[in-house]
mmCIF file with all atom_site columns, C-alpha atoms and ligand atoms in Angstrom:
data_model
loop_
_atom_site.group_PDB
_atom_site.id
_atom_site.type_symbol
_atom_site.label_atom_id
_atom_site.label_alt_id
_atom_site.label_comp_id
_atom_site.label_asym_id
_atom_site.label_entity_id
_atom_site.label_seq_id
_atom_site.pdbx_PDB_ins_code
_atom_site.Cartn_x
_atom_site.Cartn_y
_atom_site.Cartn_z
_atom_site.occupancy
_atom_site.B_iso_or_equiv
_atom_site.pdbx_formal_charge
_atom_site.auth_seq_id
_atom_site.auth_comp_id
_atom_site.auth_asym_id
_atom_site.auth_atom_id
_atom_site.pdbx_PDB_model_num
ATOM   1   C CA  . MET A 1 1   ? 98.599  53.908 80.942 1.00 0.00 ? 1   MET A CA  1
ATOM   2   C CA  . THR A 1 2   ? 100.387 57.234 80.987 1.00 0.00 ? 2   THR A CA  1
ATOM   3   C CA  . ARG A 1 3   ? 98.338  60.048 79.501 1.00 0.00 ? 3   ARG A CA  1
ATOM   4   C CA  . PRO A 1 4   ? 99.789  61.683 76.413 1.00 0.00 ? 4   PRO A CA  1
ATOM   5   C CA  . PRO A 1 5   ? 101.370 65.071 77.195 1.00 0.00 ? 5   PRO A CA  1
ATOM   6   C CA  . SER A 1 6   ? 98.415  66.818 75.579 1.00 0.00 ? 6   SER A CA  1
ATOM   7   C CA  . ASP A 1 7   ? 94.918  65.954 76.685 1.00 0.00 ? 7   ASP A CA  1
ATOM   8   C CA  . PRO A 1 8   ? 92.933  65.799 74.499 1.00 0.00 ? 8   PRO A CA  1
ATOM   9   C CA  . PRO A 1 9   ? 95.592  64.536 72.115 1.00 0.00 ? 9   PRO A CA  1
ATOM   10  C CA  . ARG A 1 10  ? 96.479  66.686 69.102 1.00 0.00 ? 10  ARG A CA  1
ATOM   11  C CA  . VAL A 1 11  ? 98.069  63.854 67.145 1.00 0.00 ? 11  VAL A CA  1
ATOM   12  C CA  . ARG A 1 12  ? 97.202  60.238 66.526 1.00 0.00 ? 12  ARG A CA  1
ATOM   13  C CA  . LEU A 1 13  ? 98.971  57.232 65.039 1.00 0.00 ? 13  LEU A CA  1
ATOM   14  C CA  . ARG A 1 14  ? 97.485  55.213 62.209 1.00 0.00 ? 14  ARG A CA  1
ATOM   15  C CA  . ASP A 1 15  ? 98.504  52.475 59.818 1.00 0.00 ? 15  ASP A CA  1
ATOM   16  C CA  . ILE A 1 16  ? 100.312 53.517 56.662 1.00 0.00 ? 16  ILE A CA  1
ATOM   17  C CA  . THR A 1 17  ? 98.417  52.680 53.479 1.00 0.00 ? 17  THR A CA  1
ATOM   18  C CA  . LEU A 1 18  ? 99.201  52.436 49.794 1.00 0.00 ? 18  LEU A CA  1
ATOM   19  C CA  . ALA A 1 19  ? 97.753  55.932 49.354 1.00 0.00 ? 19  ALA A CA  1
ATOM   20  C CA  . ASP A 1 20  ? 100.647 57.293 51.469 1.00 0.00 ? 20  ASP A CA  1
ATOM   21  C CA  . ALA A 1 21  ? 103.391 55.855 49.247 1.00 0.00 ? 21  ALA A CA  1
ATOM   22  C CA  . ASP A 1 22  ? 104.067 58.936 47.091 1.00 0.00 ? 22  ASP A CA  1
ATOM   23  C CA  . MET A 1 23  ? 104.177 61.195 50.144 1.00 0.00 ? 23  MET A CA  1
ATOM   24  C CA  . LEU A 1 24  ? 106.580 58.862 51.956 1.00 0.00 ? 24  LEU A CA  1
ATOM   25  C CA  . ASP A 1 25  ? 108.883 58.844 48.932 1.00 0.00 ? 25  ASP A CA  1
ATOM   26  C CA  . ALA A 1 26  ? 108.870 62.654 48.887 1.00 0.00 ? 26  ALA A CA  1
ATOM   27  C CA  . TRP A 1 27  ? 109.593 62.828 52.636 1.00 0.00 ? 27  TRP A CA  1
ATOM   28  C CA  . ASP A 1 28  ? 112.400 60.307 52.297 1.00 0.00 ? 28  ASP A CA  1
ATOM   29  C CA  . GLY A 1 29  ? 114.363 62.774 50.188 1.00 0.00 ? 29  GLY A CA  1
ATOM   30  C CA  . GLU A 1 30  ? 114.159 65.407 52.954 1.00 0.00 ? 30  GLU A CA  1
ATOM   31  C CA  . ARG A 1 31  ? 115.211 63.427 56.006 1.00 0.00 ? 31  ARG A CA  1
ATOM   32  C CA  . SER A 1 32  ? 116.783 65.285 58.895 1.00 0.00 ? 32  SER A CA  1
ATOM   33  C CA  . ALA A 1 33  ? 120.531 64.877 59.316 1.00 0.00 ? 33  ALA A CA  1
ATOM   34  C CA  . TYR A 1 34  ? 119.881 62.645 62.329 1.00 0.00 ? 34  TYR A CA  1
ATOM   35  C CA  . ASN A 1 35  ? 118.014 60.110 60.209 1.00 0.00 ? 35  ASN A CA  1
ATOM   36  C CA  . ASP A 1 36  ? 120.188 60.353 57.086 1.00 0.00 ? 36  ASP A CA  1
ATOM   37  C CA  . PHE A 1 37  ? 122.662 57.484 56.887 1.00 0.00 ? 37  PHE A CA  1
ATOM   38  C CA  . GLY A 1 38  ? 123.756 58.190 53.327 1.00 0.00 ? 38  GLY A CA  1
ATOM   39  C CA  . LEU A 1 39  ? 121.938 55.125 52.045 1.00 0.00 ? 39  LEU A CA  1
ATOM   40  C CA  . PRO A 1 40  ? 120.123 55.073 48.714 1.00 0.00 ? 40  PRO A CA  1
ATOM   41  C CA  . HIS A 1 41  ? 116.498 56.221 48.929 1.00 0.00 ? 41  HIS A CA  1
ATOM   42  C CA  . ASP A 1 42  ? 114.661 53.058 47.950 1.00 0.00 ? 42  ASP A CA  1
ATOM   43  C CA  . PRO A 1 43  ? 111.084 53.697 46.869 1.00 0.00 ? 43  PRO A CA  1
ATOM   44  C CA  . THR A 1 44  ? 108.394 52.742 49.373 1.00 0.00 ? 44  THR A CA  1
ATOM   45  C CA  . ASP A 1 45  ? 107.531 49.050 48.982 1.00 0.00 ? 45  ASP A CA  1
ATOM   46  C CA  . ARG A 1 46  ? 104.097 49.324 47.398 1.00 0.00 ? 46  ARG A CA  1
ATOM   47  C CA  . GLU A 1 47  ? 103.623 45.558 47.155 1.00 0.00 ? 47  GLU A CA  1
ATOM   48  C CA  . ALA A 1 48  ? 104.128 45.244 50.918 1.00 0.00 ? 48  ALA A CA  1
ATOM   49  C CA  . LEU A 1 49  ? 101.685 48.099 51.519 1.00 0.00 ? 49  LEU A CA  1
ATOM   50  C CA  . ALA A 1 50  ? 99.119  46.481 49.257 1.00 0.00 ? 50  ALA A CA  1
ATOM   51  C CA  . ARG A 1 51  ? 99.335  43.360 51.411 1.00 0.00 ? 51  ARG A CA  1
ATOM   52  C CA  . GLY A 1 52  ? 98.468  45.281 54.580 1.00 0.00 ? 52  GLY A CA  1
ATOM   53  C CA  . PRO A 1 53  ? 99.847  47.385 57.439 1.00 0.00 ? 53  PRO A CA  1
ATOM   54  C CA  . LEU A 1 54  ? 103.602 47.712 57.926 1.00 0.00 ? 54  LEU A CA  1
ATOM   55  C CA  . ARG A 1 55  ? 103.558 45.814 61.195 1.00 0.00 ? 55  ARG A CA  1
ATOM   56  C CA  . THR A 1 56  ? 105.118 42.462 62.049 1.00 0.00 ? 56  THR A CA  1
ATOM   57  C CA  . GLU A 1 57  ? 106.280 40.777 65.255 1.00 0.00 ? 57  GLU A CA  1
ATOM   58  C CA  . ARG A 1 58  ? 109.733 42.263 64.666 1.00 0.00 ? 58  ARG A CA  1
ATOM   59  C CA  . ASN A 1 59  ? 109.161 45.815 63.425 1.00 0.00 ? 59  ASN A CA  1
ATOM   60  C CA  . GLY A 1 60  ? 106.628 48.339 62.255 1.00 0.00 ? 60  GLY A CA  1
ATOM   61  C CA  . GLN A 1 61  ? 105.896 51.849 61.108 1.00 0.00 ? 61  GLN A CA  1
ATOM   62  C CA  . LEU A 1 62  ? 102.906 54.125 61.742 1.00 0.00 ? 62  LEU A CA  1
ATOM   63  C CA  . MET A 1 63  ? 101.850 57.480 60.372 1.00 0.00 ? 63  MET A CA  1
ATOM   64  C CA  . VAL A 1 64  ? 101.637 60.463 62.727 1.00 0.00 ? 64  VAL A CA  1
ATOM   65  C CA  . GLU A 1 65  ? 98.747  62.733 61.808 1.00 0.00 ? 65  GLU A CA  1
ATOM   66  C CA  . LEU A 1 66  ? 96.997  65.760 63.269 1.00 0.00 ? 66  LEU A CA  1
ATOM   67  C CA  . VAL A 1 67  ? 93.687  65.009 64.946 1.00 0.00 ? 67  VAL A CA  1
ATOM   68  C CA  . ALA A 1 68  ? 92.277  68.391 63.881 1.00 0.00 ? 68  ALA A CA  1
ATOM   69  C CA  . ASP A 1 69  ? 92.450  67.902 60.123 1.00 0.00 ? 69  ASP A CA  1
ATOM   70  C CA  . GLY A 1 70  ? 93.953  64.464 59.519 1.00 0.00 ? 70  GLY A CA  1
ATOM   71  C CA  . ARG A 1 71  ? 97.104  65.977 58.003 1.00 0.00 ? 71  ARG A CA  1
ATOM   72  C CA  . PRO A 1 72  ? 100.043 63.528 58.054 1.00 0.00 ? 72  PRO A CA  1
ATOM   73  C CA  . ILE A 1 73  ? 103.113 65.093 59.693 1.00 0.00 ? 73  ILE A CA  1
ATOM   74  C CA  . GLY A 1 74  ? 105.620 62.246 59.926 1.00 0.00 ? 74  GLY A CA  1
ATOM   75  C CA  . THR A 1 75  ? 106.227 58.657 60.898 1.00 0.00 ? 75  THR A CA  1
ATOM   76  C CA  . VAL A 1 76  ? 107.285 56.585 63.873 1.00 0.00 ? 76  VAL A CA  1
ATOM   77  C CA  . GLY A 1 77  ? 108.986 53.222 63.448 1.00 0.00 ? 77  GLY A CA  1
ATOM   78  C CA  . TRP A 1 78  ? 110.277 50.450 65.721 1.00 0.00 ? 78  TRP A CA  1
ATOM   79  C CA  . HIS A 1 79  ? 112.214 47.209 65.627 1.00 0.00 ? 79  HIS A CA  1
ATOM   80  C CA  . ARG A 1 80  ? 112.860 44.398 68.051 1.00 0.00 ? 80  ARG A CA  1
ATOM   81  C CA  . GLU A 1 81  ? 116.191 44.513 69.854 1.00 0.00 ? 81  GLU A CA  1
ATOM   82  C CA  . MET A 1 82  ? 117.438 41.278 71.476 1.00 0.00 ? 82  MET A CA  1
ATOM   83  C CA  . TYR A 1 83  ? 119.330 41.382 74.779 1.00 0.00 ? 83  TYR A CA  1
ATOM   84  C CA  . GLY A 1 84  ? 119.494 37.596 75.042 1.00 0.00 ? 84  GLY A CA  1
ATOM   85  C CA  . PRO A 1 85  ? 118.362 34.525 73.067 1.00 0.00 ? 85  PRO A CA  1
ATOM   86  C CA  . ASN A 1 86  ? 115.053 34.069 74.919 1.00 0.00 ? 86  ASN A CA  1
ATOM   87  C CA  . PRO A 1 87  ? 111.902 35.974 73.932 1.00 0.00 ? 87  PRO A CA  1
ATOM   88  C CA  . GLU A 1 88  ? 111.695 37.665 77.353 1.00 0.00 ? 88  GLU A CA  1
ATOM   89  C CA  . SER A 1 89  ? 114.984 39.447 76.591 1.00 0.00 ? 89  SER A CA  1
ATOM   90  C CA  . SER A 1 90  ? 113.629 41.435 73.686 1.00 0.00 ? 90  SER A CA  1
ATOM   91  C CA  . ALA A 1 91  ? 112.833 45.145 73.667 1.00 0.00 ? 91  ALA A CA  1
ATOM   92  C CA  . PHE A 1 92  ? 111.458 47.541 71.094 1.00 0.00 ? 92  PHE A CA  1
ATOM   93  C CA  . ASN A 1 93  ? 113.698 50.346 69.870 1.00 0.00 ? 93  ASN A CA  1
ATOM   94  C CA  . PHE A 1 94  ? 111.827 53.187 68.178 1.00 0.00 ? 94  PHE A CA  1
ATOM   95  C CA  . GLY A 1 95  ? 112.542 56.289 66.127 1.00 0.00 ? 95  GLY A CA  1
ATOM   96  C CA  . ILE A 1 96  ? 110.664 59.253 64.734 1.00 0.00 ? 96  ILE A CA  1
ATOM   97  C CA  . GLU A 1 97  ? 110.850 61.725 61.850 1.00 0.00 ? 97  GLU A CA  1
ATOM   98  C CA  . LEU A 1 98  ? 108.460 64.684 61.629 1.00 0.00 ? 98  LEU A CA  1
ATOM   99  C CA  . ILE A 1 99  ? 108.348 66.907 58.567 1.00 0.00 ? 99  ILE A CA  1
ATOM   100 C CA  . PRO A 1 100 ? 110.207 70.193 59.210 1.00 0.00 ? 100 PRO A CA  1
ATOM   101 C CA  . GLU A 1 101 ? 107.109 72.409 59.458 1.00 0.00 ? 101 GLU A CA  1
ATOM   102 C CA  . ALA A 1 102 ? 105.588 70.163 62.153 1.00 0.00 ? 102 ALA A CA  1
ATOM   103 C CA  . ARG A 1 103 ? 108.585 70.290 64.496 1.00 0.00 ? 103 ARG A CA  1
ATOM   104 C CA  . GLY A 1 104 ? 108.882 72.344 67.684 1.00 0.00 ? 104 GLY A CA  1
ATOM   105 C CA  . GLN A 1 105 ? 105.177 72.306 68.600 1.00 0.00 ? 105 GLN A CA  1
ATOM   106 C CA  . GLY A 1 106 ? 105.096 69.346 70.936 1.00 0.00 ? 106 GLY A CA  1
ATOM   107 C CA  . TYR A 1 107 ? 103.734 66.941 68.337 1.00 0.00 ? 107 TYR A CA  1
ATOM   108 C CA  . GLY A 1 108 ? 106.847 64.754 68.475 1.00 0.00 ? 108 GLY A CA  1
ATOM   109 C CA  . THR A 1 109 ? 106.492 64.347 72.223 1.00 0.00 ? 109 THR A CA  1
ATOM   110 C CA  . GLU A 1 110 ? 102.840 63.366 71.875 1.00 0.00 ? 110 GLU A CA  1
ATOM   111 C CA  . ALA A 1 111 ? 103.543 60.924 69.063 1.00 0.00 ? 111 ALA A CA  1
ATOM   112 C CA  . GLN A 1 112 ? 106.314 59.199 70.981 1.00 0.00 ? 112 GLN A CA  1
ATOM   113 C CA  . ALA A 1 113 ? 104.182 58.928 74.131 1.00 0.00 ? 113 ALA A CA  1
ATOM   114 C CA  . LEU A 1 114 ? 101.406 57.383 72.042 1.00 0.00 ? 114 LEU A CA  1
ATOM   115 C CA  . LEU A 1 115 ? 103.839 54.934 70.457 1.00 0.00 ? 115 LEU A CA  1
ATOM   116 C CA  . VAL A 1 116 ? 105.102 53.834 73.874 1.00 0.00 ? 116 VAL A CA  1
ATOM   117 C CA  . ASP A 1 117 ? 101.482 53.270 74.970 1.00 0.00 ? 117 ASP A CA  1
ATOM   118 C CA  . TYR A 1 118 ? 100.818 51.329 71.773 1.00 0.00 ? 118 TYR A CA  1
ATOM   119 C CA  . LEU A 1 119 ? 103.855 49.063 72.122 1.00 0.00 ? 119 LEU A CA  1
ATOM   120 C CA  . PHE A 1 120 ? 103.131 48.223 75.759 1.00 0.00 ? 120 PHE A CA  1
ATOM   121 C CA  . ALA A 1 121 ? 99.431  47.669 75.007 1.00 0.00 ? 121 ALA A CA  1
ATOM   122 C CA  . THR A 1 122 ? 99.849  45.461 71.939 1.00 0.00 ? 122 THR A CA  1
ATOM   123 C CA  . THR A 1 123 ? 102.945 43.412 72.870 1.00 0.00 ? 123 THR A CA  1
ATOM   124 C CA  . ASP A 1 124 ? 104.352 41.862 76.022 1.00 0.00 ? 124 ASP A CA  1
ATOM   125 C CA  . VAL A 1 125 ? 107.799 43.494 75.915 1.00 0.00 ? 125 VAL A CA  1
ATOM   126 C CA  . HIS A 1 126 ? 109.189 44.682 79.199 1.00 0.00 ? 126 HIS A CA  1
ATOM   127 C CA  . ARG A 1 127 ? 111.356 47.445 77.719 1.00 0.00 ? 127 ARG A CA  1
ATOM   128 C CA  . VAL A 1 128 ? 110.803 50.192 75.142 1.00 0.00 ? 128 VAL A CA  1
ATOM   129 C CA  . GLU A 1 129 ? 113.817 52.312 74.208 1.00 0.00 ? 129 GLU A CA  1
ATOM   130 C CA  . ALA A 1 130 ? 115.109 55.023 71.895 1.00 0.00 ? 130 ALA A CA  1
ATOM   131 C CA  . SER A 1 131 ? 118.570 56.411 71.210 1.00 0.00 ? 131 SER A CA  1
ATOM   132 C CA  . THR A 1 132 ? 119.514 59.745 69.785 1.00 0.00 ? 132 THR A CA  1
ATOM   133 C CA  . ASP A 1 133 ? 122.664 61.693 68.978 1.00 0.00 ? 133 ASP A CA  1
ATOM   134 C CA  . VAL A 1 134 ? 124.193 63.483 71.970 1.00 0.00 ? 134 VAL A CA  1
ATOM   135 C CA  . SER A 1 135 ? 123.740 66.722 70.004 1.00 0.00 ? 135 SER A CA  1
ATOM   136 C CA  . ASN A 1 136 ? 120.019 66.149 69.310 1.00 0.00 ? 136 ASN A CA  1
ATOM   137 C CA  . LEU A 1 137 ? 118.712 68.111 72.293 1.00 0.00 ? 137 LEU A CA  1
ATOM   138 C CA  . ALA A 1 138 ? 115.177 68.421 70.893 1.00 0.00 ? 138 ALA A CA  1
ATOM   139 C CA  . GLU A 1 139 ? 114.782 64.646 70.728 1.00 0.00 ? 139 GLU A CA  1
ATOM   140 C CA  . GLN A 1 140 ? 116.360 64.141 74.155 1.00 0.00 ? 140 GLN A CA  1
ATOM   141 C CA  . ARG A 1 141 ? 113.934 66.628 75.694 1.00 0.00 ? 141 ARG A CA  1
ATOM   142 C CA  . SER A 1 142 ? 111.061 65.155 73.740 1.00 0.00 ? 142 SER A CA  1
ATOM   143 C CA  . LEU A 1 143 ? 111.814 61.622 74.969 1.00 0.00 ? 143 LEU A CA  1
ATOM   144 C CA  . GLU A 1 144 ? 112.032 62.843 78.550 1.00 0.00 ? 144 GLU A CA  1
ATOM   145 C CA  . LYS A 1 145 ? 108.719 64.656 78.196 1.00 0.00 ? 145 LYS A CA  1
ATOM   146 C CA  . ALA A 1 146 ? 107.208 61.495 76.698 1.00 0.00 ? 146 ALA A CA  1
ATOM   147 C CA  . GLY A 1 147 ? 108.091 59.723 79.946 1.00 0.00 ? 147 GLY A CA  1
ATOM   148 C CA  . LEU A 1 148 ? 111.257 57.827 79.066 1.00 0.00 ? 148 LEU A CA  1
ATOM   149 C CA  . ARG A 1 149 ? 114.245 57.811 81.415 1.00 0.00 ? 149 ARG A CA  1
ATOM   150 C CA  . ARG A 1 150 ? 117.763 58.756 80.380 1.00 0.00 ? 150 ARG A CA  1
ATOM   151 C CA  . GLU A 1 151 ? 120.081 55.786 80.937 1.00 0.00 ? 151 GLU A CA  1
ATOM   152 C CA  . GLY A 1 152 ? 123.471 56.730 79.547 1.00 0.00 ? 152 GLY A CA  1
ATOM   153 C CA  . VAL A 1 153 ? 125.693 57.199 76.533 1.00 0.00 ? 153 VAL A CA  1
ATOM   154 C CA  . THR A 1 154 ? 126.633 54.571 73.961 1.00 0.00 ? 154 THR A CA  1
ATOM   155 C CA  . ARG A 1 155 ? 129.966 55.801 72.618 1.00 0.00 ? 155 ARG A CA  1
ATOM   156 C CA  . GLY A 1 156 ? 130.770 55.839 68.910 1.00 0.00 ? 156 GLY A CA  1
ATOM   157 C CA  . ALA A 1 157 ? 127.805 53.639 68.086 1.00 0.00 ? 157 ALA A CA  1
ATOM   158 C CA  . GLN A 1 158 ? 126.422 55.313 64.988 1.00 0.00 ? 158 GLN A CA  1
ATOM   159 C CA  . PHE A 1 159 ? 128.220 56.193 61.750 1.00 0.00 ? 159 PHE A CA  1
ATOM   160 C CA  . ARG A 1 160 ? 126.652 59.174 59.957 1.00 0.00 ? 160 ARG A CA  1
ATOM   161 C CA  . ALA A 1 161 ? 127.972 61.999 57.806 1.00 0.00 ? 161 ALA A CA  1
ATOM   162 C CA  . GLY A 1 162 ? 131.509 60.629 57.754 1.00 0.00 ? 162 GLY A CA  1
ATOM   163 C CA  . ALA A 1 163 ? 131.992 60.168 61.504 1.00 0.00 ? 163 ALA A CA  1
ATOM   164 C CA  . TYR A 1 164 ? 131.089 57.993 64.467 1.00 0.00 ? 164 TYR A CA  1
ATOM   165 C CA  . HIS A 1 165 ? 128.562 59.541 66.851 1.00 0.00 ? 165 HIS A CA  1
ATOM   166 C CA  . ASP A 1 166 ? 127.786 58.998 70.531 1.00 0.00 ? 166 ASP A CA  1
ATOM   167 C CA  . LEU A 1 167 ? 124.143 58.220 71.326 1.00 0.00 ? 167 LEU A CA  1
ATOM   168 C CA  . VAL A 1 168 ? 122.100 58.918 74.447 1.00 0.00 ? 168 VAL A CA  1
ATOM   169 C CA  . VAL A 1 169 ? 119.879 55.993 75.414 1.00 0.00 ? 169 VAL A CA  1
ATOM   170 C CA  . PHE A 1 170 ? 116.401 56.495 76.871 1.00 0.00 ? 170 PHE A CA  1
ATOM   171 C CA  . ALA A 1 171 ? 114.030 53.742 77.960 1.00 0.00 ? 171 ALA A CA  1
ATOM   172 C CA  . LEU A 1 172 ? 110.832 52.979 79.795 1.00 0.00 ? 172 LEU A CA  1
ATOM   173 C CA  . LEU A 1 173 ? 110.133 49.647 81.479 1.00 0.00 ? 173 LEU A CA  1
ATOM   174 C CA  . ARG A 1 174 ? 106.688 48.198 81.954 1.00 0.00 ? 174 ARG A CA  1
ATOM   175 C CA  . ASP A 1 175 ? 107.548 48.148 85.680 1.00 0.00 ? 175 ASP A CA  1
ATOM   176 C CA  . ASP A 1 176 ? 108.283 51.888 85.613 1.00 0.00 ? 176 ASP A CA  1
ATOM   177 C CA  . ARG A 1 177 ? 104.670 52.511 84.656 1.00 0.00 ? 177 ARG A CA  1
ATOM   178 C CA  . ASP A 1 178 ? 103.096 49.918 86.905 1.00 0.00 ? 178 ASP A CA  1
ATOM   179 C CA  . GLY A 1 179 ? 105.069 51.042 89.966 1.00 0.00 ? 179 GLY A CA  1
HETATM 180 C C1  . COA B 2 .   ? 113.054 65.346 67.405 1.00 0.00 ? 201 COA B C1  1
HETATM 181 C C2  . COA B 2 .   ? 111.571 65.558 67.171 1.00 0.00 ? 201 COA B C2  1
HETATM 182 C C3  . COA B 2 .   ? 110.854 64.226 67.096 1.00 0.00 ? 201 COA B C3  1
HETATM 183 C C4  . COA B 2 .   ? 111.041 66.302 68.403 1.00 0.00 ? 201 COA B C4  1
HETATM 184 O O1  . COA B 2 .   ? 109.675 66.535 68.236 1.00 0.00 ? 201 COA B O1  1
HETATM 185 P P1  . COA B 2 .   ? 109.128 68.050 68.296 1.00 0.00 ? 201 COA B P1  1
HETATM 186 O O2  . COA B 2 .   ? 107.657 67.999 68.161 1.00 0.00 ? 201 COA B O2  1
HETATM 187 O O3  . COA B 2 .   ? 109.874 68.876 67.320 1.00 0.00 ? 201 COA B O3  1
HETATM 188 O O4  . COA B 2 .   ? 109.591 68.442 69.740 1.00 0.00 ? 201 COA B O4  1
HETATM 189 P P2  . COA B 2 .   ? 108.678 68.987 70.897 1.00 0.00 ? 201 COA B P2  1
HETATM 190 O O5  . COA B 2 .   ? 108.126 70.305 70.413 1.00 0.00 ? 201 COA B O5  1
HETATM 191 O O6  . COA B 2 .   ? 107.716 67.926 71.306 1.00 0.00 ? 201 COA B O6  1
HETATM 192 O O7  . COA B 2 .   ? 109.693 69.183 72.097 1.00 0.00 ? 201 COA B O7  1
HETATM 193 C C5  . COA B 2 .   ? 110.994 69.543 71.891 1.00 0.00 ? 201 COA B C5  1
HETATM 194 C C6  . COA B 2 .   ? 111.576 69.994 73.208 1.00 0.00 ? 201 COA B C6  1
HETATM 195 O O8  . COA B 2 .   ? 112.942 70.144 72.950 1.00 0.00 ? 201 COA B O8  1
HETATM 196 C C7  . COA B 2 .   ? 113.292 71.485 73.199 1.00 0.00 ? 201 COA B C7  1
HETATM 197 N N1  . COA B 2 .   ? 114.295 71.854 72.213 1.00 0.00 ? 201 COA B N1  1
HETATM 198 C C8  . COA B 2 .   ? 114.141 71.999 70.893 1.00 0.00 ? 201 COA B C8  1
HETATM 199 N N2  . COA B 2 .   ? 115.312 72.358 70.341 1.00 0.00 ? 201 COA B N2  1
HETATM 200 C C9  . COA B 2 .   ? 116.195 72.424 71.358 1.00 0.00 ? 201 COA B C9  1
HETATM 201 C C10 . COA B 2 .   ? 117.569 72.771 71.453 1.00 0.00 ? 201 COA B C10 1
HETATM 202 N N3  . COA B 2 .   ? 118.286 73.060 70.360 1.00 0.00 ? 201 COA B N3  1
HETATM 203 N N4  . COA B 2 .   ? 118.147 72.762 72.659 1.00 0.00 ? 201 COA B N4  1
HETATM 204 C C11 . COA B 2 .   ? 117.447 72.445 73.770 1.00 0.00 ? 201 COA B C11 1
HETATM 205 N N5  . COA B 2 .   ? 116.144 72.089 73.741 1.00 0.00 ? 201 COA B N5  1
HETATM 206 C C12 . COA B 2 .   ? 115.537 72.101 72.554 1.00 0.00 ? 201 COA B C12 1
HETATM 207 C C13 . COA B 2 .   ? 112.026 72.279 73.054 1.00 0.00 ? 201 COA B C13 1
HETATM 208 O O9  . COA B 2 .   ? 112.135 73.517 73.737 1.00 0.00 ? 201 COA B O9  1
HETATM 209 C C14 . COA B 2 .   ? 111.026 71.342 73.669 1.00 0.00 ? 201 COA B C14 1
HETATM 210 O O10 . COA B 2 .   ? 111.114 71.349 75.080 1.00 0.00 ? 201 COA B O10 1
HETATM 211 P P3  . COA B 2 .   ? 110.139 72.231 76.006 1.00 0.00 ? 201 COA B P3  1
HETATM 212 O O11 . COA B 2 .   ? 108.729 71.847 75.638 1.00 0.00 ? 201 COA B O11 1
HETATM 213 O O12 . COA B 2 .   ? 110.515 71.881 77.373 1.00 0.00 ? 201 COA B O12 1
HETATM 214 O O13 . COA B 2 .   ? 110.401 73.670 75.663 1.00 0.00 ? 201 COA B O13 1
HETATM 215 C C15 . COA B 2 .   ? 111.284 66.356 65.873 1.00 0.00 ? 201 COA B C15 1
HETATM 216 O O14 . COA B 2 .   ? 111.840 67.654 66.006 1.00 0.00 ? 201 COA B O14 1
HETATM 217 C C16 . COA B 2 .   ? 111.854 65.704 64.639 1.00 0.00 ? 201 COA B C16 1
HETATM 218 O O15 . COA B 2 .   ? 111.214 64.887 64.002 1.00 0.00 ? 201 COA B O15 1
HETATM 219 N N6  . COA B 2 .   ? 113.112 66.067 64.284 1.00 0.00 ? 201 COA B N6  1
HETATM 220 C C17 . COA B 2 .   ? 113.805 65.505 63.127 1.00 0.00 ? 201 COA B C17 1
HETATM 221 C C18 . COA B 2 .   ? 114.058 64.022 63.252 1.00 0.00 ? 201 COA B C18 1
HETATM 222 C C19 . COA B 2 .   ? 114.795 63.634 64.510 1.00 0.00 ? 201 COA B C19 1
HETATM 223 O O16 . COA B 2 .   ? 115.672 64.317 65.015 1.00 0.00 ? 201 COA B O16 1
HETATM 224 N N7  . COA B 2 .   ? 114.399 62.450 64.992 1.00 0.00 ? 201 COA B N7  1
HETATM 225 C C20 . COA B 2 .   ? 115.039 61.811 66.117 1.00 0.00 ? 201 COA B C20 1
HETATM 226 C C21 . COA B 2 .   ? 116.245 61.143 65.586 1.00 0.00 ? 201 COA B C21 1
HETATM 227 S S1  . COA B 2 .   ? 116.872 59.940 66.678 1.00 0.00 ? 201 COA B S1  1
#
């Protein structure tokens, strides 16, 4: 396992609970431009949260919180991406959103490194990936610092704010870590 960029870690990931629902709804109204797709802000699904953690075989979401005082500072989420019809050809694609006051302090890098560790430790996927807008230099740097490798540009893949945007793809393979 790769060590998180900060040792000891300053952030940790935990399951989201029903008690987080109001806070998530408030955060949803303040999404960064990179995570705002102009879709309606549906309230957090409290029935799903009451049933248990937001984690399935196909996707999931975890809270990012500060180790020092337990303060929640954002979320990470992932979904399965299929590169072929067989289970071996699936990867996990993840994303992150920190609240504005928590950005620029290295927490995002730590959280993403922890999520990569978590996904490799709890599933058998061979590939974990993330894409971000070519203009999102903070996320590109953060993904690099979290240990992912830059692979290339997916042109015109994402429609946001009235235009198509190019994305930079980053990934880490299980083999990259074992080698
Ligand atoms: C993107 C995000 C996760 C990064 O996490 P963070 O904790 O803010 O970032 P970090 O402090 O870990 O690291 C950011 C790195 O990018 C660099 N950076 C920040 N802004 C930059 C800019 N405009 N140009 C170049 N580099 C920049 C920082 O200097 C730092 O690198 P360094 O440590 O080598 O100096 C966080 O800012 C966030 O949640 N932003 C809003 C949501 C978002 O953009 N999510 C990704 C969408 S795909």
